[in-house]
Amino acid sequence: MDRGTFIKTSLLSAAVPLLGFGTPTESRKSTPLRFAHLSDIHVKKGIIPESGMAKALQSVNSLKDSPSFIINGGDSIMDSLEANKEETQLQWDIFKRILNENNKLPIHHCIGNHDIWGWFSKVPGIDNEPLYGKNWVVETLQMPKRYYQFQSGKWHFVVLDSTQLNPLGGYIAKIDDEQFVWLKETLNAIPKDNHICIVSHIPILSICAGLFFEKNEPNGDRLLKRNLMHTDFIQLKELFIQHPNVRLGISGHIHLQDEIEYLGVKYYNNGAVSGKWWKGNFQEFAPAYAIMELFDDGTSRRIMCEC
């Protein structure tokens, strides 16, 4: 299958948006913090997904204006919700091998719903396994924990775990009570003159979450499912209002791209490296990753890069 070619890195160095939304902002005095956001890689065994992941990493690592780091937005592997232990191990082995062979940049990981092991398995007693649930992905990617924070310059990054098991079936997009307490304490502790970027696998706010299904309900309603956008958005919105230095949110999950500014926070949903799960474009959006530019004045810009 023709996966296309990456946009030439010389264009990236010119700092012109290549795909997506908006127009270039005026020149700013500060040099931006640049990082790459790669989400929904969904790697599995096969020439197309393995070579596609490798090419995306090679493209990021060869940019003329090198990013300071990569944020992996989650759904690193195709799926472990239903996969057995052997299938899950194979997927993680492929992911780690390709990452080690093609990336030299620091990388920070976020948990995606498909990275969670065993939630949908029908194997008796699987929930007693040490690696059950999110333990496998946290251990494999050597994450500090399932949610955490880190700092780069004047920007603090708060990485959330936005996928929770739904007692009524499936999973639901939100943060749990323990995590919400941690989030409040974390935001309170960040200096007010520093800026905050919230990282979540599932969008906190997204217009495309309502466009994932290309049809209306029989009664004419648009369907916004509980696993496509944070169901605790109102609670999070009210928390962010208390912290005006929350300036940015980035996410993936729905394999579509949008950009929303709401109550002082800019939300970017940055599409998927795998596109339509390694079968070309998903709706109107090609496989892609984002280069994010964050400025000392709290503003930001996104450059979308097809892959």
Short mmCIF file of C-alpha atoms in Angstrom, two decimals:
data_model
loop_
_atom_site.label_atom_id
_atom_site.label_comp_id
_atom_site.label_asym_id
_atom_site.label_seq_id
_atom_site.Cartn_x
_atom_site.Cartn_y
_atom_site.Cartn_z
CA MET A 1 0.00 0.00 0.00
CA ASP A 2 1.26 3.51 -0.84
CA ARG A 3 1.79 5.27 2.49
CA GLY A 4 2.74 8.53 0.83
CA THR A 5 5.76 10.60 1.69
CA PHE A 6 6.57 12.87 4.60
CA ILE A 7 6.54 16.63 4.12
CA LYS A 8 10.08 17.84 3.51
CA THR A 9 11.83 19.01 6.65
CA SER A 10 12.90 22.24 4.99
CA LEU A 11 9.27 23.33 4.99
CA LEU A 12 9.00 22.58 8.67
CA SER A 13 11.99 24.79 9.43
CA ALA A 14 10.12 27.67 7.76
CA ALA A 15 7.48 27.39 10.52
CA VAL A 16 4.50 27.43 8.18
CA PRO A 17 1.44 25.31 9.04
CA LEU A 18 1.36 22.46 6.54
CA LEU A 19 -2.04 21.01 7.25
CA GLY A 20 -4.96 21.78 9.49
CA PHE A 21 -6.19 25.07 10.82
CA GLY A 22 -5.46 28.74 11.21
CA THR A 23 -2.82 31.03 9.79
CA PRO A 24 0.71 31.78 10.99
CA THR A 25 0.77 34.04 14.02
CA GLU A 26 2.97 37.10 14.20
CA SER A 27 6.62 36.63 15.07
CA ARG A 28 7.24 36.27 18.78
CA LYS A 29 10.32 37.41 20.64
CA SER A 30 11.00 34.07 22.32
CA THR A 31 12.25 30.90 20.72
CA PRO A 32 9.46 28.35 21.10
CA LEU A 33 9.63 25.09 22.94
CA ARG A 34 9.15 22.52 20.18
CA PHE A 35 8.00 18.97 20.71
CA ALA A 36 6.44 16.26 18.56
CA HIS A 37 3.09 14.72 19.43
CA LEU A 38 2.65 11.24 17.97
CA SER A 39 -0.61 9.54 18.87
CA ASP A 40 -2.46 6.38 17.93
CA ILE A 41 0.43 4.54 16.35
CA HIS A 42 -1.43 1.23 16.76
CA VAL A 43 1.57 -0.81 15.74
CA LYS A 44 1.20 -4.54 15.14
CA LYS A 45 3.02 -7.22 13.19
CA GLY A 46 3.11 -6.43 9.49
CA ILE A 47 5.09 -4.50 6.90
CA ILE A 48 2.74 -1.52 6.72
CA PRO A 49 2.34 -0.75 10.45
CA GLU A 50 5.96 -1.54 11.31
CA SER A 51 7.43 0.53 8.47
CA GLY A 52 4.87 3.29 9.08
CA MET A 53 5.86 3.69 12.72
CA ALA A 54 9.55 3.64 11.80
CA LYS A 55 9.10 6.30 9.09
CA ALA A 56 7.20 8.59 11.47
CA LEU A 57 9.99 8.39 14.05
CA GLN A 58 12.67 8.86 11.40
CA SER A 59 10.87 11.95 10.15
CA VAL A 60 10.70 13.51 13.63
CA ASN A 61 14.34 12.70 14.36
CA SER A 62 15.55 14.20 11.09
CA LEU A 63 13.81 17.58 11.40
CA LYS A 64 16.13 20.55 10.84
CA ASP A 65 14.75 22.29 13.95
CA SER A 66 14.90 19.30 16.24
CA PRO A 67 12.11 18.95 18.81
CA SER A 68 13.16 18.84 22.45
CA PHE A 69 11.18 15.67 23.04
CA ILE A 70 8.32 13.48 21.86
CA ILE A 71 4.98 12.97 23.58
CA ASN A 72 3.45 9.61 22.72
CA GLY A 73 -0.28 10.23 23.01
CA GLY A 74 -1.31 6.63 23.61
CA ASP A 75 -2.68 3.63 21.72
CA SER A 76 0.89 2.63 21.06
CA ILE A 77 -0.13 -0.89 20.04
CA MET A 78 -3.07 -2.11 18.00
CA ASP A 79 -4.97 -3.58 20.95
CA SER A 80 -4.52 -5.47 24.19
CA LEU A 81 -8.01 -5.06 25.63
CA GLU A 82 -8.99 -8.48 24.26
CA ALA A 83 -5.61 -9.93 23.25
CA ASN A 84 -4.07 -12.83 25.14
CA LYS A 85 -0.72 -12.56 26.88
CA GLU A 86 1.32 -13.83 23.92
CA GLU A 87 -0.32 -11.46 21.42
CA THR A 88 0.10 -8.53 23.76
CA GLN A 89 3.77 -9.33 24.39
CA LEU A 90 4.41 -9.54 20.65
CA GLN A 91 2.90 -6.10 20.06
CA TRP A 92 4.94 -4.48 22.84
CA ASP A 93 8.11 -6.18 21.60
CA ILE A 94 7.53 -4.71 18.13
CA PHE A 95 6.83 -1.25 19.57
CA LYS A 96 9.97 -1.23 21.72
CA ARG A 97 12.18 -2.53 18.92
CA ILE A 98 11.05 0.09 16.41
CA LEU A 99 11.30 2.85 19.00
CA ASN A 100 14.83 1.83 20.02
CA GLU A 101 15.99 1.57 16.41
CA ASN A 102 14.52 4.83 15.13
CA ASN A 103 14.36 7.36 17.96
CA LYS A 104 17.06 9.29 19.82
CA LEU A 105 14.83 11.93 21.43
CA PRO A 106 13.48 11.86 24.99
CA ILE A 107 9.93 10.53 25.02
CA HIS A 108 7.03 10.88 27.46
CA HIS A 109 4.20 8.38 27.22
CA CYS A 110 0.45 8.61 27.79
CA ILE A 111 -1.84 5.59 28.25
CA GLY A 112 -4.38 4.91 25.50
CA ASN A 113 -7.41 2.68 25.84
CA HIS A 114 -5.93 0.04 23.52
CA ASP A 115 -2.78 -0.14 25.67
CA ILE A 116 -4.78 -1.60 28.58
CA TRP A 117 -4.54 -5.36 28.95
CA GLY A 118 -7.37 -7.74 29.63
CA TRP A 119 -10.35 -5.49 30.38
CA PHE A 120 -12.43 -7.13 27.64
CA SER A 121 -10.94 -10.62 27.96
CA LYS A 122 -13.20 -13.55 28.80
CA VAL A 123 -10.35 -15.56 30.36
CA PRO A 124 -11.33 -16.47 33.96
CA GLY A 125 -9.11 -14.93 36.63
CA ILE A 126 -7.24 -12.61 34.25
CA ASP A 127 -7.94 -9.69 36.59
CA ASN A 128 -5.68 -11.39 39.16
CA GLU A 129 -2.69 -11.29 36.79
CA PRO A 130 0.09 -8.89 37.92
CA LEU A 131 0.12 -7.15 34.51
CA TYR A 132 -3.67 -6.81 34.27
CA GLY A 133 -5.13 -3.48 33.26
CA LYS A 134 -2.70 -0.57 33.08
CA ASN A 135 0.16 -2.29 34.90
CA TRP A 136 1.59 -3.75 31.69
CA VAL A 137 1.82 -0.46 29.79
CA VAL A 138 3.19 1.47 32.80
CA GLU A 139 5.89 -1.17 33.35
CA THR A 140 6.77 -1.63 29.68
CA LEU A 141 7.08 2.09 28.90
CA GLN A 142 8.76 2.81 32.26
CA MET A 143 6.23 5.51 33.09
CA PRO A 144 6.49 7.20 36.51
CA LYS A 145 2.87 6.10 37.09
CA ARG A 146 -0.32 6.09 35.05
CA TYR A 147 -0.58 9.89 35.43
CA TYR A 148 2.30 12.26 36.14
CA GLN A 149 3.83 15.66 35.39
CA PHE A 150 7.09 17.03 34.01
CA GLN A 151 8.50 20.46 33.22
CA SER A 152 10.31 22.00 30.27
CA GLY A 153 11.26 25.68 30.49
CA LYS A 154 8.27 27.79 31.51
CA TRP A 155 5.86 25.00 30.58
CA HIS A 156 4.52 22.28 32.87
CA PHE A 157 3.04 19.17 31.28
CA VAL A 158 0.34 17.26 33.14
CA VAL A 159 -0.19 13.80 31.63
CA LEU A 160 -3.58 12.30 32.49
CA ASP A 161 -4.96 8.77 32.42
CA SER A 162 -8.29 9.40 30.71
CA THR A 163 -9.58 5.83 30.26
CA GLN A 164 -11.58 4.24 33.08
CA LEU A 165 -13.39 0.91 33.23
CA ASN A 166 -17.14 1.44 33.00
CA PRO A 167 -19.18 -0.79 35.39
CA LEU A 168 -21.98 -0.70 32.80
CA GLY A 169 -19.69 -2.10 30.12
CA GLY A 170 -16.78 -0.91 28.02
CA TYR A 171 -14.76 2.09 29.10
CA ILE A 172 -15.56 5.72 29.83
CA ALA A 173 -13.52 8.87 29.21
CA LYS A 174 -12.81 10.64 32.49
CA ILE A 175 -10.32 10.80 35.34
CA ASP A 176 -10.98 8.87 38.53
CA ASP A 177 -11.43 10.46 41.96
CA GLU A 178 -7.86 9.73 43.09
CA GLN A 179 -6.48 11.33 39.97
CA PHE A 180 -8.74 14.38 40.30
CA VAL A 181 -7.44 15.06 43.80
CA TRP A 182 -3.88 14.74 42.48
CA LEU A 183 -4.68 17.06 39.56
CA LYS A 184 -6.04 19.78 41.88
CA GLU A 185 -2.99 19.54 44.12
CA THR A 186 -0.65 19.58 41.12
CA LEU A 187 -2.23 22.65 39.53
CA ASN A 188 -2.15 24.47 42.88
CA ALA A 189 1.58 23.78 43.22
CA ILE A 190 2.63 25.10 39.79
CA PRO A 191 3.85 28.72 39.89
CA LYS A 192 1.28 31.13 38.46
CA ASP A 193 3.78 32.63 36.04
CA ASN A 194 4.39 29.23 34.43
CA HIS A 195 2.14 27.77 31.73
CA ILE A 196 0.40 24.40 31.78
CA CYS A 197 -0.25 21.90 28.98
CA ILE A 198 -2.72 19.11 29.75
CA VAL A 199 -2.01 15.86 27.88
CA SER A 200 -4.80 13.28 27.56
CA HIS A 201 -5.31 10.37 25.23
CA ILE A 202 -9.05 11.00 24.90
CA PRO A 203 -10.00 14.60 24.10
CA ILE A 204 -11.16 16.76 26.99
CA LEU A 205 -13.00 18.96 24.47
CA SER A 206 -13.34 18.23 20.75
CA ILE A 207 -15.82 19.00 17.98
CA CYS A 208 -14.58 15.94 16.10
CA ALA A 209 -15.69 13.69 18.96
CA GLY A 210 -19.20 14.32 17.64
CA LEU A 211 -18.14 13.67 14.04
CA PHE A 212 -16.49 10.29 14.55
CA PHE A 213 -19.60 8.54 13.26
CA GLU A 214 -20.63 9.88 9.86
CA LYS A 215 -24.34 9.63 10.46
CA ASN A 216 -27.09 10.93 12.72
CA GLU A 217 -29.20 8.92 15.12
CA PRO A 218 -32.68 7.90 13.84
CA ASN A 219 -34.18 10.87 15.74
CA GLY A 220 -31.71 13.28 14.13
CA ASP A 221 -29.35 13.63 17.10
CA ARG A 222 -25.60 13.50 16.69
CA LEU A 223 -24.04 10.75 18.80
CA LEU A 224 -21.31 11.77 21.23
CA LYS A 225 -20.35 8.56 22.99
CA ARG A 226 -18.98 8.42 26.52
CA ASN A 227 -15.70 6.98 25.24
CA LEU A 228 -14.99 9.68 22.62
CA MET A 229 -14.69 12.80 24.82
CA HIS A 230 -14.23 13.36 28.54
CA THR A 231 -17.57 12.98 30.31
CA ASP A 232 -16.17 15.06 33.18
CA PHE A 233 -15.52 18.06 30.94
CA ILE A 234 -17.65 20.42 33.05
CA GLN A 235 -15.75 19.45 36.21
CA LEU A 236 -12.40 19.91 34.46
CA LYS A 237 -13.50 23.18 32.85
CA GLU A 238 -14.42 24.60 36.27
CA LEU A 239 -11.04 23.52 37.65
CA PHE A 240 -9.15 25.08 34.74
CA ILE A 241 -11.02 28.38 35.20
CA GLN A 242 -9.44 28.56 38.67
CA HIS A 243 -6.01 28.27 37.03
CA PRO A 244 -5.65 30.75 34.15
CA ASN A 245 -2.17 29.40 33.47
CA VAL A 246 -3.76 26.24 32.04
CA ARG A 247 -3.26 27.28 28.44
CA LEU A 248 -3.24 24.16 26.33
CA GLY A 249 -4.68 20.67 25.96
CA ILE A 250 -3.51 18.06 23.44
CA SER A 251 -5.06 14.68 22.67
CA GLY A 252 -5.55 11.95 20.08
CA HIS A 253 -7.86 8.91 20.20
CA ILE A 254 -10.42 9.80 17.54
CA HIS A 255 -7.97 9.87 14.58
CA LEU A 256 -9.37 13.25 13.47
CA GLN A 257 -7.92 16.76 13.77
CA ASP A 258 -9.47 19.86 15.24
CA GLU A 259 -8.57 23.02 17.15
CA ILE A 260 -10.82 24.74 19.68
CA GLU A 261 -10.20 27.74 21.93
CA TYR A 262 -12.59 27.79 24.88
CA LEU A 263 -12.42 29.97 27.99
CA GLY A 264 -8.74 30.70 27.54
CA VAL A 265 -7.63 27.11 26.86
CA LYS A 266 -6.64 25.94 23.39
CA TYR A 267 -7.50 22.30 22.72
CA TYR A 268 -5.75 20.50 19.87
CA ASN A 269 -6.76 17.04 18.74
CA ASN A 270 -3.87 15.87 16.60
CA GLY A 271 -5.03 12.90 14.58
CA ALA A 272 -3.30 9.53 14.27
CA VAL A 273 0.00 8.24 12.95
CA SER A 274 -1.90 5.13 11.82
CA GLY A 275 -4.65 7.08 10.04
CA LYS A 276 -7.45 4.59 9.47
CA TRP A 277 -5.65 1.94 11.50
CA TRP A 278 -3.03 1.47 8.73
CA LYS A 279 -5.64 1.44 5.95
CA GLY A 280 -5.10 4.95 4.57
CA ASN A 281 -6.99 8.11 5.50
CA PHE A 282 -9.64 8.21 8.21
CA GLN A 283 -12.45 10.34 6.84
CA GLU A 284 -10.67 13.42 5.42
CA PHE A 285 -7.50 13.06 7.50
CA ALA A 286 -4.30 11.39 6.39
CA PRO A 287 -1.93 9.63 8.79
CA ALA A 288 -0.10 12.42 10.58
CA TYR A 289 1.74 13.69 13.62
CA ALA A 290 2.00 17.21 15.06
CA ILE A 291 4.86 19.52 15.84
CA MET A 292 3.80 21.79 18.70
CA GLU A 293 5.41 25.17 19.32
CA LEU A 294 4.88 26.65 22.79
CA PHE A 295 5.92 30.22 23.55
CA ASP A 296 6.92 31.92 26.78
CA ASP A 297 3.86 34.18 26.58
CA GLY A 298 1.57 31.14 26.87
CA THR A 299 0.54 30.99 23.23
CA SER A 300 0.98 27.97 21.01
CA ARG A 301 1.00 26.83 17.41
CA ARG A 302 0.55 23.48 15.73
CA ILE A 303 2.17 22.24 12.51
CA MET A 304 0.59 19.06 11.14
CA CYS A 305 2.87 16.69 9.23
CA GLU A 306 1.49 13.98 6.98
CA CYS A 307 3.16 10.59 7.12
#
